[in-house]
Short mmCIF file of C-alpha atoms in Angstrom, two decimals:
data_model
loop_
_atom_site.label_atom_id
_atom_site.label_comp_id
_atom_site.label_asym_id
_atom_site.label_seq_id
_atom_site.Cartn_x
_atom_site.Cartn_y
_atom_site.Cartn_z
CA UNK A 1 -171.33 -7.09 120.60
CA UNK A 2 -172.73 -3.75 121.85
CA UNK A 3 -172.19 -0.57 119.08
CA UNK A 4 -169.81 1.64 119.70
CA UNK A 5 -171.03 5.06 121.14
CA UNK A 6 -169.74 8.75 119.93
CA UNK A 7 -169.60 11.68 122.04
CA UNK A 8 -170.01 14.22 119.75
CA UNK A 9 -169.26 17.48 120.60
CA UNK A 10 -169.11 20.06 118.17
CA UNK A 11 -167.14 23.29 119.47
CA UNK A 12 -167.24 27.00 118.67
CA UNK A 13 -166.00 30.24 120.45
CA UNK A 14 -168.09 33.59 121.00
CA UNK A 15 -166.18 35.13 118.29
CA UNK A 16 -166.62 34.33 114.65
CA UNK A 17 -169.75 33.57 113.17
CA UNK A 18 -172.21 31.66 115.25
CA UNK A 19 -174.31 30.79 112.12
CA UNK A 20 -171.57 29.33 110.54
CA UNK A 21 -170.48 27.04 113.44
CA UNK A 22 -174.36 25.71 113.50
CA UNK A 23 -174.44 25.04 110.14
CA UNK A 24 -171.02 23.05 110.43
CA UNK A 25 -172.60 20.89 113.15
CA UNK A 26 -174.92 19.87 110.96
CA UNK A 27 -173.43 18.76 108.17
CA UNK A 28 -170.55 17.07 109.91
CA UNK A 29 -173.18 14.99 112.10
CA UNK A 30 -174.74 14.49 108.41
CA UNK A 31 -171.58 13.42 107.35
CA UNK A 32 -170.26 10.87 109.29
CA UNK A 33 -173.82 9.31 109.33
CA UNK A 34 -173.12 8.91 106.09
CA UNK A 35 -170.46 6.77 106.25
CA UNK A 36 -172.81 3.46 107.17
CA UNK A 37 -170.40 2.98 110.36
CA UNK A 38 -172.41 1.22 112.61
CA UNK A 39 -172.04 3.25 115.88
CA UNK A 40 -174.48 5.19 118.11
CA UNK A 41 -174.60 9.01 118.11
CA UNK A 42 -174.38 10.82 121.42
CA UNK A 43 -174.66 14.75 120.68
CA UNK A 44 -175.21 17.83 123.04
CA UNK A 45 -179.20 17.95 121.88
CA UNK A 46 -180.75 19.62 124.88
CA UNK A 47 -178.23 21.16 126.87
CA UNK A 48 -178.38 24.51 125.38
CA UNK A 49 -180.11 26.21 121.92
CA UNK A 50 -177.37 25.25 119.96
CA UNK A 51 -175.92 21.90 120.72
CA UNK A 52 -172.68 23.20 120.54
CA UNK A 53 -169.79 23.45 122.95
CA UNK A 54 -168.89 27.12 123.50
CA UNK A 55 -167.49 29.43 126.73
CA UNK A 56 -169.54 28.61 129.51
CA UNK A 57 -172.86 28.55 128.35
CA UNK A 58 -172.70 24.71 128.68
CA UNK A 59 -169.72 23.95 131.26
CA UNK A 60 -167.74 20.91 131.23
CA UNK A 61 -169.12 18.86 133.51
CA UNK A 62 -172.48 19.39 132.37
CA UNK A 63 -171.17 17.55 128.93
CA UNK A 64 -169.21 14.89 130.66
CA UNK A 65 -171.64 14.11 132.94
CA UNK A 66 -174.17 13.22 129.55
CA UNK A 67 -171.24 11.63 128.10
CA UNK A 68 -170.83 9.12 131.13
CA UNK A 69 -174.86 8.62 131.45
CA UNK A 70 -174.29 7.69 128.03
CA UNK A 71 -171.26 5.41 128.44
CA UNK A 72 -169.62 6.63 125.43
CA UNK A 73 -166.39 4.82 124.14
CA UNK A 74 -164.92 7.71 122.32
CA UNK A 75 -165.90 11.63 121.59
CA UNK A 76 -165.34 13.65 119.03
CA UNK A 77 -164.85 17.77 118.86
CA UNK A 78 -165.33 19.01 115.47
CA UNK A 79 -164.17 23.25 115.68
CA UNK A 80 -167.25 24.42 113.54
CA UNK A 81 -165.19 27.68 114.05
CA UNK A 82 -161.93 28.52 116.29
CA UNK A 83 -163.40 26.39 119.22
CA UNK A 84 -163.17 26.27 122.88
CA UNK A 85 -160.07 24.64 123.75
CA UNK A 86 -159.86 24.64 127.88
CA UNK A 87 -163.43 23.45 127.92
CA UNK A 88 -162.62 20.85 125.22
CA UNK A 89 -159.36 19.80 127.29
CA UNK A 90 -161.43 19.53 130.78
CA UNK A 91 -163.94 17.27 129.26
CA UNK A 92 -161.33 14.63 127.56
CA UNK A 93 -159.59 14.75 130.84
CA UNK A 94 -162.64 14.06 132.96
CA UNK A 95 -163.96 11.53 130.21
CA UNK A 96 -160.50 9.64 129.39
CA UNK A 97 -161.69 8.02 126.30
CA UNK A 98 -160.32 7.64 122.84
CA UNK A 99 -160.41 11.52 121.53
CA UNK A 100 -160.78 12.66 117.71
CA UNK A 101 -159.95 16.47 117.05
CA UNK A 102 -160.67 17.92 113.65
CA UNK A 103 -161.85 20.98 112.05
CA UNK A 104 -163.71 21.97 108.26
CA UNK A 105 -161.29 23.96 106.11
CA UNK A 106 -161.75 27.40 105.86
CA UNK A 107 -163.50 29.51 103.30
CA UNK A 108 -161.56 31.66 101.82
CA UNK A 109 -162.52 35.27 103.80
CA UNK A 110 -165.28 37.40 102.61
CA UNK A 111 -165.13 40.45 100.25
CA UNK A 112 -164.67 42.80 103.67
CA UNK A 113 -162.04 40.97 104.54
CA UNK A 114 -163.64 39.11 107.19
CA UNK A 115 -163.34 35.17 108.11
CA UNK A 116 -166.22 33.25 109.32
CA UNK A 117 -164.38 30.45 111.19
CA UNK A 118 -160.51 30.28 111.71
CA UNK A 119 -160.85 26.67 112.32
CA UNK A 120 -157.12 25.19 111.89
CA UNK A 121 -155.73 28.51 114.35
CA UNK A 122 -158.42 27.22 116.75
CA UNK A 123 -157.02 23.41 116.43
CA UNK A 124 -153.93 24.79 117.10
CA UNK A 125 -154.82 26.08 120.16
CA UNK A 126 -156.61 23.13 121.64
CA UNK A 127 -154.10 20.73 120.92
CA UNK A 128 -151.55 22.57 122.90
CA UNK A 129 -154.49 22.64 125.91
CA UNK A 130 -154.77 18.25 125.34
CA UNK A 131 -151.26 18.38 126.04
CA UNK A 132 -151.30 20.54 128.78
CA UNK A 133 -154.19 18.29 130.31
CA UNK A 134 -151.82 14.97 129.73
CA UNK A 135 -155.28 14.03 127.14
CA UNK A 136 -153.80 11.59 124.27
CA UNK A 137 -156.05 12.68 120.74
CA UNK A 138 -155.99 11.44 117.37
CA UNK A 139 -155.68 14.56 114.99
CA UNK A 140 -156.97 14.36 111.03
CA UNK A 141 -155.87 16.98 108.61
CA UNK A 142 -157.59 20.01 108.41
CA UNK A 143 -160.09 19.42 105.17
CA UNK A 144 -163.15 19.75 103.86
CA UNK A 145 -165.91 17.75 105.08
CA UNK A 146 -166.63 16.13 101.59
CA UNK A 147 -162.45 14.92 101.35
CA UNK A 148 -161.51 11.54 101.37
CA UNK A 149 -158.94 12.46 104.36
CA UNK A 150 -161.56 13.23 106.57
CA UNK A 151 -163.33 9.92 105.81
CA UNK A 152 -160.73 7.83 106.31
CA UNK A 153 -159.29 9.74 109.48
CA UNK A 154 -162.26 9.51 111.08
CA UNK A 155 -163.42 5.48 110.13
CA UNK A 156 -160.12 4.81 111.57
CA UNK A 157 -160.40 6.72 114.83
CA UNK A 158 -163.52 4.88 115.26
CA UNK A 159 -161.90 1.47 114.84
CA UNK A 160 -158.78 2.22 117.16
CA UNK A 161 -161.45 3.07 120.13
CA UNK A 162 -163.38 -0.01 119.05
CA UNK A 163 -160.20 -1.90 119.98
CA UNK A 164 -159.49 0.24 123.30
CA UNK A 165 -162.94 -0.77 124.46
CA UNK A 166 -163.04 -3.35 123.70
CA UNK A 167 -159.05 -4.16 125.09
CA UNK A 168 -159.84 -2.53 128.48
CA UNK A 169 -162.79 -4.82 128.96
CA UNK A 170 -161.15 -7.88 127.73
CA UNK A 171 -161.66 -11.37 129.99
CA UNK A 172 -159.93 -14.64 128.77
CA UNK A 173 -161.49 -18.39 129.30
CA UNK A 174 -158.63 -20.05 130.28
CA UNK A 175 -159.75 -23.98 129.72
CA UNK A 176 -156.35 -25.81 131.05
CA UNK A 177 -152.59 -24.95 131.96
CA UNK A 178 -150.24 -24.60 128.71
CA UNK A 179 -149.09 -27.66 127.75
CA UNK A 180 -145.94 -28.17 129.85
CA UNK A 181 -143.31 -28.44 127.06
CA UNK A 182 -144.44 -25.00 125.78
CA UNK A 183 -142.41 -22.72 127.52
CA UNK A 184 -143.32 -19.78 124.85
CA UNK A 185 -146.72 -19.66 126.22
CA UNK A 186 -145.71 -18.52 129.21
CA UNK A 187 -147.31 -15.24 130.86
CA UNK A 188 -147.58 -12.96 133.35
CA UNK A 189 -151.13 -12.88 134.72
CA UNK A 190 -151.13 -10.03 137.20
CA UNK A 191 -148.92 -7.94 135.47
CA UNK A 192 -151.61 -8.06 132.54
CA UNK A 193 -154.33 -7.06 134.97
CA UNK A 194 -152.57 -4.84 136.81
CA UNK A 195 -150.81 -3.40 133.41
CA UNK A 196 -153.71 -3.39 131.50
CA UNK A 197 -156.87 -4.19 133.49
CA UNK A 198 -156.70 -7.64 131.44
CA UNK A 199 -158.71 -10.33 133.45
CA UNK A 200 -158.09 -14.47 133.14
CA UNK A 201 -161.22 -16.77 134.22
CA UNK A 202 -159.21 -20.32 134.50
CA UNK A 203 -161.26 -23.63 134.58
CA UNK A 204 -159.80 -27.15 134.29
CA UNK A 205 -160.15 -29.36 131.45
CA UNK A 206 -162.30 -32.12 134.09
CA UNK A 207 -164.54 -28.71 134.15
CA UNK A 208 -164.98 -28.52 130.65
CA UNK A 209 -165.34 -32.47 129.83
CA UNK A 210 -168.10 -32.46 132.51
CA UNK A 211 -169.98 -30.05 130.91
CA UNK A 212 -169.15 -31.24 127.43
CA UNK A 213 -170.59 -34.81 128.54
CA UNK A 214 -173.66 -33.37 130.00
CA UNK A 215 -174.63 -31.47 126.96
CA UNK A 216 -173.96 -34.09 124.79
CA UNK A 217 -176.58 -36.92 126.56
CA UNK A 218 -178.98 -34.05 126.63
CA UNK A 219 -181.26 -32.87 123.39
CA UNK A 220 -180.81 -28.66 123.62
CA UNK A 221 -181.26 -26.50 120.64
CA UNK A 222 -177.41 -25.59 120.39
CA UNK A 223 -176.42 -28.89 120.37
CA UNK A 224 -178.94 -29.93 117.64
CA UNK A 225 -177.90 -26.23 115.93
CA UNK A 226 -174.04 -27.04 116.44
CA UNK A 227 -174.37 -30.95 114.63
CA UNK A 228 -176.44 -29.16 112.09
CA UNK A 229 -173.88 -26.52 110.91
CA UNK A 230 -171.29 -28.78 110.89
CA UNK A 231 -172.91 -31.96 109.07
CA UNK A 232 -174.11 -28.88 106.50
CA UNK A 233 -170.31 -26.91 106.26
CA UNK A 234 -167.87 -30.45 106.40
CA UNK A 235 -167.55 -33.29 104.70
CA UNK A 236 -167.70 -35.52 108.07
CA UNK A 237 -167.49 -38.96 105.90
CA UNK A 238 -163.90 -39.45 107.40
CA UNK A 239 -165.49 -39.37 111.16
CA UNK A 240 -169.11 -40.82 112.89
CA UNK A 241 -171.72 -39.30 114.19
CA UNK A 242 -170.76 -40.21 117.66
CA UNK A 243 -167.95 -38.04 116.71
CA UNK A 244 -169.56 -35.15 115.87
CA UNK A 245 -171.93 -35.23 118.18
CA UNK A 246 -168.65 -35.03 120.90
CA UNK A 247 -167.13 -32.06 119.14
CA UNK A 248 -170.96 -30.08 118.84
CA UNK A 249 -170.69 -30.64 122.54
CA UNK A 250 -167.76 -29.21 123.25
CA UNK A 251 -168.38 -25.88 120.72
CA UNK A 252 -171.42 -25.71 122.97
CA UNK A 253 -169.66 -26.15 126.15
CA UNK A 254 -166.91 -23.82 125.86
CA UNK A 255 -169.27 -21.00 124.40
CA UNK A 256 -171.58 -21.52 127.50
CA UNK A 257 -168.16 -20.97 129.19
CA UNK A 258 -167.51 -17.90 127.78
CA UNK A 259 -170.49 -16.53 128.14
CA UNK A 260 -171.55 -17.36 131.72
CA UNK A 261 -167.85 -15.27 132.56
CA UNK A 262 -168.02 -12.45 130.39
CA UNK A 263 -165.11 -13.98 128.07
CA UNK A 264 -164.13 -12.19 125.05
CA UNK A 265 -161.77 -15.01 123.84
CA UNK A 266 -160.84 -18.50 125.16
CA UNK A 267 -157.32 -19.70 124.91
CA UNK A 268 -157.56 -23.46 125.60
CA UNK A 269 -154.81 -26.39 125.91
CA UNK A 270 -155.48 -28.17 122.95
CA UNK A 271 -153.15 -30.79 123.14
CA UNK A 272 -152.96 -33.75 124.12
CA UNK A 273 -154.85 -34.10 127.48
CA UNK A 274 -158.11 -32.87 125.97
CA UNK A 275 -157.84 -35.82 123.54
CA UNK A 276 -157.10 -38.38 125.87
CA UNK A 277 -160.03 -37.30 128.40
CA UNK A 278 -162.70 -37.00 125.80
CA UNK A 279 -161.75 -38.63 122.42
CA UNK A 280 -161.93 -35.57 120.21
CA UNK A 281 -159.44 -32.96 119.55
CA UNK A 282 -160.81 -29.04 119.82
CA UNK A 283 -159.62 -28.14 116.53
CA UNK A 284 -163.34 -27.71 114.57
CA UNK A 285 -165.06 -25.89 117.44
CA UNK A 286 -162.43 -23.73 117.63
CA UNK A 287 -162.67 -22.95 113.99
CA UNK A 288 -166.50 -22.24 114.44
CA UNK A 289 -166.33 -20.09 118.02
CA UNK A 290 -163.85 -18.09 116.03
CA UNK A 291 -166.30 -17.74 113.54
CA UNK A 292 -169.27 -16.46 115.90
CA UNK A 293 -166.73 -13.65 116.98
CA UNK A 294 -165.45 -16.20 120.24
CA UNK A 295 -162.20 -16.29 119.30
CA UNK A 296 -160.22 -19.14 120.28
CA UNK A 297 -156.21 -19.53 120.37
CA UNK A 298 -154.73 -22.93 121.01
CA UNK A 299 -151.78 -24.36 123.01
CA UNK A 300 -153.24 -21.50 125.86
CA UNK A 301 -151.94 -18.89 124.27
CA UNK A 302 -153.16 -16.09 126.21
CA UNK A 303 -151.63 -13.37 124.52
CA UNK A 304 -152.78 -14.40 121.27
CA UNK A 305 -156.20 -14.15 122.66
CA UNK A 306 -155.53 -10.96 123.55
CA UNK A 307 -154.18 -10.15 119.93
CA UNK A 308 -157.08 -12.03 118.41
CA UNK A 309 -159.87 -9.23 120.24
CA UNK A 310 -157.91 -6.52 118.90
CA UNK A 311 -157.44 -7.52 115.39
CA UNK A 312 -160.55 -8.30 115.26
CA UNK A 313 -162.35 -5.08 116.95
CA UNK A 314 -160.13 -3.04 114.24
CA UNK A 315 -162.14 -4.20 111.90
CA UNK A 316 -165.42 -3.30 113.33
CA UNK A 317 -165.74 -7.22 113.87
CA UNK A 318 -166.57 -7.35 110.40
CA UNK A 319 -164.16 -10.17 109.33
CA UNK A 320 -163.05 -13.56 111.38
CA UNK A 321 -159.69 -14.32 112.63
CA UNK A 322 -157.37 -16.81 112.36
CA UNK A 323 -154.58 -18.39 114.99
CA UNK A 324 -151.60 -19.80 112.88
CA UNK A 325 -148.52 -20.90 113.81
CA UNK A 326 -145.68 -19.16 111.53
CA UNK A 327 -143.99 -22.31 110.10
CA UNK A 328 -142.03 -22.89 107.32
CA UNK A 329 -140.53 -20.69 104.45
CA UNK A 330 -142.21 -21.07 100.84
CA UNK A 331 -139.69 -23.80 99.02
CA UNK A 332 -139.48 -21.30 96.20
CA UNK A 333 -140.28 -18.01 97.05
CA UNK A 334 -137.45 -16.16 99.31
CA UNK A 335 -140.36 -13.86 100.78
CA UNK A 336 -143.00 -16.60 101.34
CA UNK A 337 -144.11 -18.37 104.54
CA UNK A 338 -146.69 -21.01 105.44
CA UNK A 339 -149.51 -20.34 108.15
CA UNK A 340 -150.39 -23.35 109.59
CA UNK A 341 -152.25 -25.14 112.18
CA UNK A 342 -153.53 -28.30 112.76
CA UNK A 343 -157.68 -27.57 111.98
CA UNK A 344 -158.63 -24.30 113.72
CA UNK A 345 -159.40 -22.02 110.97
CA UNK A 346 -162.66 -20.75 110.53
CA UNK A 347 -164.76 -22.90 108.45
CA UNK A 348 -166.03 -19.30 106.09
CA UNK A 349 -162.81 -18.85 105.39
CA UNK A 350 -162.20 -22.11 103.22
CA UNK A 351 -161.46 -22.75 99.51
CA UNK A 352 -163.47 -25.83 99.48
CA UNK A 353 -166.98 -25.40 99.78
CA UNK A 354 -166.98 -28.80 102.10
CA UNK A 355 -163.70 -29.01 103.66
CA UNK A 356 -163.06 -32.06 105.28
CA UNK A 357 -163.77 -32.91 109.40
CA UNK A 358 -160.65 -35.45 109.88
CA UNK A 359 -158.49 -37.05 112.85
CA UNK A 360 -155.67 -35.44 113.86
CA UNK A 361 -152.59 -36.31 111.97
CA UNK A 362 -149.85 -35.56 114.11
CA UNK A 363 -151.06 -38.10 117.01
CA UNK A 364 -150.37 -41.89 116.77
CA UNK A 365 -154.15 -42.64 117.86
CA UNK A 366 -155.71 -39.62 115.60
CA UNK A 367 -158.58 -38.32 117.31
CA UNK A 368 -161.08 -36.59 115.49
CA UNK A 369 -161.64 -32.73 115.34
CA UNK A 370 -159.68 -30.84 112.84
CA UNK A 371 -160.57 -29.35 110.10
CA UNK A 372 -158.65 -29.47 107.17
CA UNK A 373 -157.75 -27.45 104.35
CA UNK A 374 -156.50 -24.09 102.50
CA UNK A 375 -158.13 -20.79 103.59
CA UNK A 376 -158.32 -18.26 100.86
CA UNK A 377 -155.74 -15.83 99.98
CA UNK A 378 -156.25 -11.96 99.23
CA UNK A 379 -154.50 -9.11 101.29
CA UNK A 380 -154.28 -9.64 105.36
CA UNK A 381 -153.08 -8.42 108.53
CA UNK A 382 -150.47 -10.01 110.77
CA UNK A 383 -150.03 -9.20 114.22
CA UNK A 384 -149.04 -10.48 117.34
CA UNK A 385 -149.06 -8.87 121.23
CA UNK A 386 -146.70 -9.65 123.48
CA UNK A 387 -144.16 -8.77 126.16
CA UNK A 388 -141.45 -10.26 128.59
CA UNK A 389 -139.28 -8.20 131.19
CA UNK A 390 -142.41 -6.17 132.13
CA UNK A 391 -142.66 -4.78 128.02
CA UNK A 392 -144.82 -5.15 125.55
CA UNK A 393 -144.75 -4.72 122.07
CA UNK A 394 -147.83 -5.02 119.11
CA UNK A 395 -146.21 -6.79 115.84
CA UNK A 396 -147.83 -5.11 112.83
CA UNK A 397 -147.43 -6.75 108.80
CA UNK A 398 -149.12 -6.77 106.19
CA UNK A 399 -149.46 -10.02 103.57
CA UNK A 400 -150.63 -11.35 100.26
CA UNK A 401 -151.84 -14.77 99.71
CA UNK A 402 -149.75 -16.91 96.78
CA UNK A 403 -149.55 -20.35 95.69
CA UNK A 404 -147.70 -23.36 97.37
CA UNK A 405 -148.00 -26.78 97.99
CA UNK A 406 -150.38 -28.58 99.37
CA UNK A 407 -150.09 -29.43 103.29
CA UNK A 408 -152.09 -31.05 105.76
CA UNK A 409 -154.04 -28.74 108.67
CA UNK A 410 -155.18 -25.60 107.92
CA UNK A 411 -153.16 -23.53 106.26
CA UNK A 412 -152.14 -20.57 103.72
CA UNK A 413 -149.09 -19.77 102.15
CA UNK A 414 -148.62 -15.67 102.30
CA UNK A 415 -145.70 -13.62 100.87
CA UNK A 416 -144.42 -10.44 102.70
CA UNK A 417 -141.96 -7.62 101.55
CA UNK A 418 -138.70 -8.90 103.30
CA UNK A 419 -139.09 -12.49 104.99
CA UNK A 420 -135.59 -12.28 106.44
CA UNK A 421 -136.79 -8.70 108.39
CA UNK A 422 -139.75 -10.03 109.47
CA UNK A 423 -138.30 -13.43 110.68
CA UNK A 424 -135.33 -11.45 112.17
CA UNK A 425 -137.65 -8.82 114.29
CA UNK A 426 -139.77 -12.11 115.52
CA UNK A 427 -136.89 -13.99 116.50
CA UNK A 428 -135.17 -11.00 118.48
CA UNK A 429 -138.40 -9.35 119.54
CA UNK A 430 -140.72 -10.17 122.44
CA UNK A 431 -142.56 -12.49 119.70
CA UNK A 432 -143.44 -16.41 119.36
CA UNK A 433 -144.29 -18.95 116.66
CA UNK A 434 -148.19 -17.80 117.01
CA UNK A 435 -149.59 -14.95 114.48
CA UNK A 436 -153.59 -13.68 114.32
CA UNK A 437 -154.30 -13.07 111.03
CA UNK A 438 -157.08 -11.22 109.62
CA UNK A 439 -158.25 -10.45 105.93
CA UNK A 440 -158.34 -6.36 106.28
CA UNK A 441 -156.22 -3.77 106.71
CA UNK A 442 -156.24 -3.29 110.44
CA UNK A 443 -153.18 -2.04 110.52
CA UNK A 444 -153.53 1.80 111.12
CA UNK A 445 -156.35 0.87 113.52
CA UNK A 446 -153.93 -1.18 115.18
CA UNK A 447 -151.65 1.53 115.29
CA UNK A 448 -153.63 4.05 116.64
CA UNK A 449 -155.13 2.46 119.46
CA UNK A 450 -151.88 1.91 120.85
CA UNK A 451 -151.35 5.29 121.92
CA UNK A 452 -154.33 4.90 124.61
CA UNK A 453 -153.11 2.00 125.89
CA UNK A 454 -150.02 2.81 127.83
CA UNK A 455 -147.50 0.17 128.01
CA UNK A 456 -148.02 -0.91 124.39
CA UNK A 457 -145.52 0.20 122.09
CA UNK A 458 -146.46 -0.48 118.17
CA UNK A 459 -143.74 -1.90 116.09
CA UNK A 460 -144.90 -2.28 112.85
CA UNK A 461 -142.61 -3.86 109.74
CA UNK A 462 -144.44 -3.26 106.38
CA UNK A 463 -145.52 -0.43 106.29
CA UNK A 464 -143.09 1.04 108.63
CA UNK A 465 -144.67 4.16 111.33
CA UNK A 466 -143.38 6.69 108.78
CA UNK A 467 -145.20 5.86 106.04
CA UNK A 468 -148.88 4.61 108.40
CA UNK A 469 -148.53 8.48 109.58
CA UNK A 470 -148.43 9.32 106.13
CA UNK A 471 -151.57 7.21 104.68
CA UNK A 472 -153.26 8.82 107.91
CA UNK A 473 -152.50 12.43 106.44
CA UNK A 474 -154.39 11.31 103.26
CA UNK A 475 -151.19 9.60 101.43
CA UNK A 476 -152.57 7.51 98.26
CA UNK A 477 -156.04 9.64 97.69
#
């Protein structure tokens, strides 16, 4: 995955101290170096003395031509002092990326009287002129640069434009219809790429077995690489070596797939065709796609593919996924549910050191390929996208791992704040059986990005929109 790329584009206005405003530039770029994201820093270097946006000493196109030689994802204005909102507005508008807009806290004013800066008056101004220009911004409190408001405003504007990019770009390996008794997996293909640029790349499951078969009679690094991890992460005693020799194949296969088309995710129809054609169920090379950042949905769940990429980008792509069905309620506990499914969970996410490579237990001839066994626990994000009667909505939760019996698949029992809500809102909403879950808060990522994608409404549960605006405004530092 390419880094992310900043426009950054520090802003000042002829009045007010010039000094100042270059001294601010500084130690914000300093700053938010600082904070070990790992993005790449596009500044205004070069186009005049002071690297700073201000009147018309460096016009707007001049900036947002750089900005597009750059292919930025996302820019940033900092108002080192009161700032120059119309050329600020022309170059979001021209640009129509992700925007941040902040601005240092004042000083207080000198001994004459005089202010350096008038920063927050200045962000004022400019976001009335983002309005005016139809320009959607993220806004963080007016603060210092050294408070923890800033630092998590900005880490967070960063993620939501990792998920736009990485949303409006998104391609989806179909491998295989939905399974025809799964009428929940229906969707709408061209209204997803003409609602949201989202592009499907369908091949058929003879497609997939062919190159499967091919890869497996042949001797290529991956394959030898794919048998390796797996003989090294599973206990494969349950299964032979013909078998996982098959399901290396297949990893192989399908990531060749994705590749070769540009695929971000693959949703695939896991059931029980596949099995029948090739011996082997997908479950395991699911599990370890989704580990290599390939995430893979099953049953051909397209829009969980979709929500897999953006749970996923919201965390910088620093933590897996995983694809559960929502199953059961915990025997005991009124607010507990189980995650399930039948072996797709990624393999780093296990309790067991060596969980086990097993046939499928739901299937009368159990074919091997799932992997079994509890993932670990901790705090996590649940989400699902979705839509039906030309809407869509992005389910937002938050759980807690907890103890609860032991079932076969992979699973986790989780508890949430009010299982009746939750179950309620997914049995009324646009929503399915299917959940991505991640182990970060990606939540007010999540959140944000939604307001540059138009056509996705948010609808979180726990914690509700009130109370994400408020932890954005610095709530609980």
């Amino acid at each position: 995955m390419k880094k992310l790329k900043l426009g950054y584009a520090p802003t000042r206005r002829f009045v007010f101290s010039a000094e100042d405003a270059f001294r601010y530039k500084v130690l914000i770029k300093e700053k938010i170096e600082s904070f070990g994201l790992d993005i790449d820093i596009v500044d205004l270097e070069g186009l005049n003395q002071e690297g700073l946006l201000y009147d018309d000493h460096i016009n707007a196109d001049l900036i947002a031509e750089r900005f597009r030689q750059e292919n930025v994802d996302a820019v940033f204005f900092p108002h080192c002092n009161f700032g120059t909102e119309d050329t600020v507005a022309r170059v979001g508008k021209a640009l129509g990326k992700p925007v941040l807009l902040w601005g240092p806290r004042d000083e207080a004013p000198l001994e004459d009287g005089m202010r350096l800066r008038d920063t927050q008056c200045g962000l004022f101004a400019t976001g009335k002129v983002l309005r005016r220009f139809n320009v959607p911004f993220t806004y963080v409190t007016n603060s210092r640069v050294n408070d923890p408001v800033f630092e998590r405003g900005f880490t967070n504007f960063v993620a939501a434009a990792n998920v736009v990019r990485q949303f409006r770009s998104l391609r989806i390996l179909q491998i295989g219809p939905r399974p025809a008794s799964f009428w929940t997996m229906m969707c709408n293909e061209g209204e997803l790429l003409e609602r949201f640029g989202i592009e499907i790349h369908p091949i058929t499951l003879v497609d997939i077995q062919r190159a499967s078969q091919r890869i497996e009679k042949g001797n290529s690094s991956e394959l030898a690489e794919a048998i390796d991890y797996i003989k090294a992460k599973l206990d494969w005693s349950e299964v032979t070596e013909a078998d996982v020799r098959r399901i290396a194949a297949l990893k192989v296969a399908m990531k060749q797939y994705a590749v070769s088309t540009g695929s971000t995710a693959i949703a695939i129809q896991c059931w029980s065709s596949l099995q029948d054609a090739m011996g082997i169920m997908p479950c395991l090379a699911n599990a370890i796609l989704t580990d290599e950042q390939i995430p893979v949905t099953c049953e051909t769940d397209i829009h969980g593919a979709i929500t897999s990429v953006m749970v996923q980008a919201a965390t910088m792509n620093q933590h897996p996924t995983f694809f559960a069905d929502l199953t059961v309620r915990h025997p005991e506990n009124a607010n507990g549910e189980l995650l399930f499914h039948c072996g797709n969970f990624p393999v780093s996410l296990s309790v067991e050191d060596k969980p086990k490579l097993r046939k499928h237990f739901l299937f009368d001839d159990h074919s091997p390929g799932t992997h079994e066994g509890e993932i670990k626990g901790g705090n996590m994000t649940l989400a699902r996208f979705d839509g039906d009667h030309g809407e869509y909505q992005l389910f937002l939760g938050k759980a807690r791992g907890i103890q609860g019996p032991y079932t076969r698949g992979s699973y986790v029992w989780v508890e949430v704040n009010d299982w009746p809500l939750w179950e309620e809102k997914l049995v009324k909403g646009p929503y399915v059986h299917h959940s991505v879950g991640i182990h970060a808060n990606a939540i007010p990522a999540l959140y944000e990005a939604c307001q540059y994608i138009p056509g996705l409404t948010p609808d979180p549960v726990d914690p509700t929109e009130k109370e994400i605006q408020a932890w954005l405004r610095g709530a609980g530092l």
